[in-house]
């Protein structure tokens, strides 16, 4: 029995995506009872953890910073699919879902993942050390994307409300794709060394010393299972989304909380992977994951919802309100001061986490 249990534990990353896909096929389009919601939620959580595992296998094969990019793009695919499917089903009430989810992703990544990574890294080594050039480039790109896509619509006048006109939306979508593409080229080709982990003395670590890279066959298997896990996460999350929305409404919480829940769900793989990297003194890898997810969340989601808005009914609200604008400004200022030295103490991690806490409090009680 003990050997069978160990075998099952060893094979769970391969079994869970298949089981989740089967559950998705059996429950697709069905009205879920309470016990089915529990089963689907359990499979959803397992699929998320399996996606983390297989993304890390692929990341280990291709190395940094390509590995962080793989997981960031994978997570963003989940987010985009969830947003578009929920907007397609929600009508006017989901007009601000893209904005709420993207902004939640920015706050969770730039304050939650970054804050936790700095805190864990600094507590282990007294000071968390990272590459200021690469992290500064990533954070600057996030700031530009957030300003163009989330802050600017609040102040435009061509269309009533915090919305872009069609021409402005096309510009924001194209600019987001170009900026994200330029960053990816910078991160993976021209200045790859800026995004590699560094030692306490500032020397670049260009090798992973904790295990041998997996074989090409193992990496290809993980790539296929990662795709299965991601499809399962999207489909299962869509199945339980009515329960999430009704639960939020029954609790008397604002509709924007749905966006927070979606962002927390899809960013769980990134958070787990970032904390693991920080515990191995790879704070730069953690920051690549956090800021890369924030960038992909804006740079890929905004173009996707811009295209989807062609056939979706209802307006597309992207502009932030006053309180969220203040939180975004604080995040950008604090993040800039954190990045410049290339070193951080637990204080910086705590400051970022306090901003995330403020965002969650205001989301629940505006």
Coordinates of C-alpha atoms in Angstrom, one line a residue:
X1 CA 0.0 0.0 0.0
X2 CA 2.9 2.4 0.9
X3 CA 4.6 1.8 -2.5
X4 CA 1.3 2.3 -4.4
X5 CA 0.7 5.5 -2.5
X6 CA 4.2 6.8 -3.3
X7 CA 3.6 5.9 -7.0
X8 CA 0.3 7.8 -7.0
X9 CA 1.9 10.8 -5.4
X10 CA 4.7 10.7 -8.0
X11 CA 2.2 10.6 -10.8
X12 CA -0.3 13.2 -9.6
X13 CA 0.9 15.9 -12.0
X14 CA 0.1 13.6 -14.9
X15 CA -3.2 12.2 -13.6
X16 CA -4.8 15.5 -12.3
X17 CA -5.0 17.3 -15.7
X18 CA -6.6 14.2 -17.3
X19 CA -9.1 13.9 -14.5
X20 CA -9.9 17.6 -14.6
X21 CA -10.5 17.4 -18.4
X22 CA -12.8 14.4 -17.9
X23 CA -14.8 16.3 -15.2
X24 CA -15.0 19.3 -17.6
X25 CA -16.3 17.2 -20.4
X26 CA -19.0 15.6 -18.1
X27 CA -20.1 18.9 -16.5
X28 CA -19.9 21.2 -19.6
X29 CA -23.1 23.2 -19.9
X30 CA -24.8 21.5 -17.0
X31 CA -26.4 23.3 -14.0
X32 CA -24.1 22.4 -11.1
X33 CA -25.6 21.3 -7.7
X34 CA -23.7 22.1 -4.5
X35 CA -21.8 18.9 -4.4
X36 CA -20.8 19.2 -8.1
X37 CA -19.5 22.7 -7.4
X38 CA -17.4 21.2 -4.7
X39 CA -16.0 18.5 -7.0
X40 CA -15.4 21.0 -9.8
X41 CA -13.7 23.4 -7.4
X42 CA -11.4 20.5 -6.2
X43 CA -10.5 19.6 -9.7
X44 CA -9.9 23.3 -10.5
X45 CA -7.5 23.6 -7.7
X46 CA -5.7 20.4 -8.7
X47 CA -5.4 21.6 -12.3
X48 CA -3.9 24.9 -11.2
X49 CA -1.3 23.1 -9.1
X50 CA -0.6 20.7 -12.0
X51 CA -0.2 23.7 -14.3
X52 CA 2.4 25.2 -11.9
X53 CA 4.3 21.9 -11.9
X54 CA 4.4 21.5 -15.7
X55 CA 5.2 25.1 -16.3
X56 CA 8.2 24.8 -13.9
X57 CA 9.4 21.7 -15.7
X58 CA 9.3 23.6 -19.0
X59 CA 10.9 26.6 -17.3
X60 CA 13.7 24.4 -16.0
X61 CA 14.3 23.0 -19.4
X62 CA 14.5 26.3 -21.3
X63 CA 16.2 28.3 -18.4
X64 CA 15.7 31.8 -17.2
X65 CA 14.3 34.2 -18.2
X66 CA 12.4 32.1 -20.7
X67 CA 10.9 30.0 -17.9
X68 CA 9.3 33.0 -16.2
X69 CA 7.9 34.1 -19.6
X70 CA 6.3 30.6 -20.2
X71 CA 4.4 30.7 -16.9
X72 CA 3.4 34.4 -17.2
X73 CA 2.0 33.8 -20.7
X74 CA 0.3 30.6 -19.6
X75 CA -1.4 32.3 -16.7
X76 CA -2.5 35.2 -18.8
X77 CA -4.1 32.8 -21.3
X78 CA -6.3 31.6 -18.5
X79 CA -7.1 35.1 -17.5
X80 CA -8.0 36.3 -21.0
X81 CA -10.2 33.2 -21.6
X82 CA -12.0 33.7 -18.3
X83 CA -12.7 37.4 -18.9
X84 CA -13.9 36.9 -22.4
X85 CA -16.2 34.0 -21.6
X86 CA -17.7 35.8 -18.5
X87 CA -18.2 39.0 -20.5
X88 CA -19.9 37.0 -23.3
X89 CA -22.4 35.6 -20.7
X90 CA -22.8 38.7 -18.5
X91 CA -24.0 41.5 -20.8
X92 CA -24.0 45.1 -19.4
X93 CA -23.2 44.0 -15.9
X94 CA -19.8 42.7 -17.0
X95 CA -18.8 45.9 -18.8
X96 CA -16.1 46.6 -16.2
X97 CA -15.0 43.0 -15.7
X98 CA -11.9 43.3 -17.8
X99 CA -10.9 46.5 -16.0
X100 CA -11.5 45.0 -12.6
X101 CA -9.6 41.8 -13.3
X102 CA -6.7 43.5 -15.0
X103 CA -6.3 46.1 -12.2
X104 CA -6.6 43.3 -9.6
X105 CA -3.9 41.4 -11.4
X106 CA -1.6 44.5 -11.4
X107 CA -2.1 45.1 -7.7
X108 CA -1.7 41.4 -6.8
X109 CA 1.5 41.0 -8.9
X110 CA 3.2 44.4 -8.2
X111 CA 2.3 44.4 -4.5
X112 CA 1.4 40.9 -3.5
X113 CA 3.9 38.7 -5.4
X114 CA 6.6 41.3 -5.4
X115 CA 6.1 42.1 -1.7
X116 CA 6.1 38.5 -0.7
X117 CA 9.2 37.7 -2.8
X118 CA 11.1 40.6 -1.3
X119 CA 10.0 39.7 2.2
X120 CA 10.9 36.1 1.9
X121 CA 14.3 36.9 0.2
X122 CA 15.2 39.6 2.7
X123 CA 14.3 37.4 5.7
X124 CA 16.5 34.7 4.5
X125 CA 19.5 36.8 3.6
X126 CA 18.8 40.1 5.5
X127 CA 18.8 41.9 2.1
X128 CA 17.0 40.7 -1.0
X129 CA 19.3 41.3 -4.0
X130 CA 18.1 41.6 -7.6
X131 CA 19.1 43.2 -10.9
X132 CA 18.0 46.8 -11.0
X133 CA 18.4 47.2 -14.8
X134 CA 16.1 44.3 -15.7
X135 CA 13.6 44.9 -12.9
X136 CA 13.5 48.6 -13.7
X137 CA 12.8 47.9 -17.4
X138 CA 10.0 45.5 -16.4
X139 CA 8.4 47.9 -13.9
X140 CA 8.7 50.8 -16.3
X141 CA 6.8 48.8 -19.0
X142 CA 4.1 47.9 -16.5
X143 CA 3.7 51.6 -15.5
X144 CA 3.4 52.6 -19.2
X145 CA 0.8 49.8 -19.9
X146 CA -1.2 50.6 -16.8
X147 CA -1.3 54.3 -17.6
X148 CA -2.3 53.9 -21.2
X149 CA -4.9 51.2 -20.7
X150 CA -6.4 51.9 -17.2
X151 CA -5.7 55.5 -16.3
X152 CA -6.0 57.3 -19.6
X153 CA -9.7 56.2 -20.4
X154 CA -10.9 58.1 -17.3
X155 CA -9.8 61.4 -18.8
X156 CA -10.7 61.0 -22.5
X157 CA -13.7 62.9 -23.7
X158 CA -14.6 61.4 -27.1
X159 CA -16.9 58.8 -25.5
X160 CA -19.1 59.4 -22.3
X161 CA -17.8 57.7 -19.2
X162 CA -14.5 56.1 -18.5
X163 CA -14.3 54.4 -22.0
X164 CA -12.2 54.6 -25.1
X165 CA -13.6 55.5 -28.4
X166 CA -13.1 52.7 -31.1
X167 CA -10.0 54.5 -32.5
X168 CA -8.6 55.0 -29.0
X169 CA -9.2 51.4 -28.1
X170 CA -7.4 50.2 -31.3
X171 CA -4.5 52.4 -30.3
X172 CA -4.3 51.1 -26.8
X173 CA -4.5 47.5 -28.0
X174 CA -1.8 48.0 -30.6
X175 CA 0.5 49.9 -28.2
X176 CA 0.0 47.2 -25.6
X177 CA 1.1 44.5 -28.0
X178 CA 4.1 46.5 -29.3
X179 CA 5.3 47.3 -25.8
X180 CA 4.9 43.8 -24.6
X181 CA 6.7 42.5 -27.7
X182 CA 9.6 44.9 -27.2
X183 CA 9.9 43.8 -23.6
X184 CA 10.0 40.1 -24.5
X185 CA 12.7 40.8 -27.1
X186 CA 14.7 42.7 -24.5
X187 CA 14.2 40.0 -21.9
X188 CA 15.0 37.0 -24.0
X189 CA 17.4 38.2 -26.7
X190 CA 19.2 41.6 -26.4
X191 CA 19.6 41.9 -22.7
X192 CA 18.9 38.5 -21.2
X193 CA 21.6 38.9 -18.5
X194 CA 19.6 41.8 -17.0
X195 CA 16.9 39.3 -16.0
X196 CA 19.1 36.6 -14.5
X197 CA 19.4 36.1 -10.7
X198 CA 22.4 37.7 -9.0
X199 CA 24.5 36.9 -6.0
X200 CA 24.8 39.1 -2.9
X201 CA 27.9 40.6 -4.6
X202 CA 26.0 41.4 -7.7
X203 CA 27.4 38.6 -9.9
X204 CA 25.0 37.1 -12.5
X205 CA 24.0 33.5 -11.9
X206 CA 23.6 31.9 -15.4
X207 CA 22.9 28.3 -14.3
X208 CA 20.4 26.4 -12.2
X209 CA 22.2 24.4 -9.6
X210 CA 19.4 22.7 -7.8
X211 CA 18.7 19.9 -10.4
X212 CA 19.7 18.6 -13.8
X213 CA 17.4 20.0 -16.6
X214 CA 14.7 17.5 -17.7
X215 CA 15.0 15.8 -21.1
X216 CA 13.4 17.1 -24.2
X217 CA 10.8 14.2 -24.1
X218 CA 9.8 15.1 -20.5
X219 CA 9.5 18.8 -21.4
X220 CA 7.3 18.0 -24.4
X221 CA 5.1 15.8 -22.2
X222 CA 4.8 18.6 -19.7
X223 CA 4.0 21.1 -22.5
X224 CA 1.1 18.9 -23.6
X225 CA -0.2 18.4 -20.0
X226 CA 0.2 22.1 -19.3
X227 CA -2.2 22.8 -22.3
X228 CA -4.7 20.2 -20.9
X229 CA -4.5 21.8 -17.4
X230 CA -5.0 25.3 -18.7
X231 CA -8.0 24.3 -20.8
X232 CA -9.4 22.5 -17.8
X233 CA -8.9 25.5 -15.6
X234 CA -10.7 27.8 -18.0
X235 CA -13.6 25.5 -18.5
X236 CA -14.0 24.6 -14.9
X237 CA -13.7 28.2 -13.7
X238 CA -16.4 29.1 -16.2
X239 CA -18.6 26.4 -14.7
X240 CA -18.3 27.7 -11.1
X241 CA -18.4 31.4 -12.1
X242 CA -22.2 31.6 -11.6
X243 CA -21.6 30.4 -8.1
X244 CA -18.9 33.0 -7.5
X245 CA -21.1 35.8 -8.9
X246 CA -24.2 34.7 -6.8
X247 CA -22.0 34.3 -3.7
X248 CA -20.6 37.8 -4.1
X249 CA -24.1 39.2 -4.7
X250 CA -25.6 37.3 -1.7
X251 CA -22.8 38.7 0.5
X252 CA -23.7 42.2 -0.5
X253 CA -20.3 42.8 -2.0
X254 CA -19.6 45.0 -5.0
X255 CA -19.5 43.3 -8.4
X256 CA -15.9 44.3 -8.8
X257 CA -15.0 41.6 -6.2
X258 CA -15.7 39.0 -8.9
X259 CA -12.6 40.4 -10.8
X260 CA -10.5 40.1 -7.6
X261 CA -11.6 36.5 -7.2
X262 CA -10.7 35.7 -10.8
X263 CA -7.3 37.4 -10.5
X264 CA -6.5 35.6 -7.3
X265 CA -7.4 32.3 -8.9
X266 CA -5.4 32.7 -12.1
X267 CA -2.4 34.2 -10.3
X268 CA -2.1 31.3 -7.8
X269 CA 0.4 29.4 -10.0
X270 CA 2.6 32.5 -10.3
X271 CA 2.5 33.2 -6.6
X272 CA 3.5 29.6 -5.7
X273 CA 6.3 29.6 -8.2
X274 CA 7.6 33.0 -7.1
X275 CA 7.7 32.0 -3.4
X276 CA 9.6 28.8 -4.3
X277 CA 12.2 30.9 -6.3
X278 CA 12.6 33.4 -3.4
X279 CA 13.2 30.6 -1.0
X280 CA 16.0 29.4 -3.2
X281 CA 17.5 33.0 -3.2
X282 CA 16.4 33.6 -6.8
X283 CA 14.6 36.9 -6.0
X284 CA 15.2 38.1 -9.6
X285 CA 13.3 35.1 -10.9
X286 CA 10.4 35.9 -8.5
X287 CA 10.3 39.5 -9.7
X288 CA 10.4 38.3 -13.3
X289 CA 7.3 36.2 -12.6
X290 CA 5.4 38.9 -10.8
X291 CA 6.1 41.8 -13.1
X292 CA 6.0 39.6 -16.2
X293 CA 2.5 38.5 -15.2
X294 CA 1.4 42.1 -14.6
X295 CA 2.8 43.1 -18.0
X296 CA 1.2 40.1 -19.8
X297 CA -2.1 40.7 -18.0
X298 CA -2.4 44.2 -19.5
X299 CA -0.4 43.7 -22.7
X300 CA -2.4 40.6 -23.8
X301 CA -5.7 41.1 -22.1
X302 CA -6.5 44.6 -23.5
X303 CA -5.9 43.5 -27.1
X304 CA -8.0 40.4 -26.6
X305 CA -11.0 42.2 -25.1
X306 CA -10.7 44.9 -27.7
X307 CA -11.1 42.3 -30.4
X308 CA -13.9 40.6 -28.4
X309 CA -15.8 43.9 -28.0
X310 CA -16.5 43.7 -31.7
X311 CA -19.1 41.0 -31.1
X312 CA -19.8 41.5 -27.4
X313 CA -22.9 43.5 -26.4
X314 CA -22.6 46.4 -24.0
X315 CA -19.9 49.0 -23.3
X316 CA -16.3 48.2 -22.4
X317 CA -15.3 50.3 -19.3
X318 CA -11.6 50.5 -18.8
X319 CA -11.0 53.7 -16.8
X320 CA -10.2 53.5 -13.1
X321 CA -12.1 55.4 -10.4
X322 CA -10.5 57.9 -8.1
X323 CA -9.5 55.6 -5.2
X324 CA -8.0 53.0 -7.6
X325 CA -6.1 55.8 -9.3
X326 CA -4.5 56.7 -6.0
X327 CA -3.6 53.1 -5.3
X328 CA -2.1 52.8 -8.8
X329 CA -0.1 56.0 -8.3
X330 CA 1.2 54.8 -4.9
X331 CA 2.1 51.4 -6.3
X332 CA 4.2 53.0 -9.1
X333 CA 5.9 55.5 -6.8
X334 CA 6.7 52.9 -4.2
X335 CA 7.8 50.3 -6.8
X336 CA 10.1 52.8 -8.4
X337 CA 11.8 53.5 -5.1
X338 CA 12.1 49.8 -4.4
X339 CA 13.7 49.0 -7.8
X340 CA 16.3 51.7 -8.0
X341 CA 18.8 50.4 -5.4
X342 CA 18.7 46.8 -6.6
X343 CA 18.4 45.7 -2.9
X344 CA 15.5 45.5 -0.5
X345 CA 14.9 44.9 3.2
X346 CA 11.8 43.3 4.8
X347 CA 10.5 46.9 5.0
X348 CA 10.0 47.2 1.3
X349 CA 8.2 43.9 1.2
X350 CA 5.9 45.0 4.0
X351 CA 5.1 48.4 2.3
X352 CA 4.0 46.6 -0.9
X353 CA 1.9 44.1 1.0
X354 CA 0.2 47.0 2.9
X355 CA -0.8 48.5 -0.5
X356 CA -2.3 45.2 -1.5
X357 CA -4.2 45.0 1.8
X358 CA -5.5 48.5 1.2
X359 CA -6.7 47.5 -2.3
X360 CA -8.5 44.4 -0.9
X361 CA -10.2 46.4 1.9
X362 CA -11.4 49.0 -0.7
X363 CA -12.6 46.3 -3.0
X364 CA -14.8 44.9 -0.3
X365 CA -15.8 48.2 1.2
X366 CA -15.4 51.0 -1.4

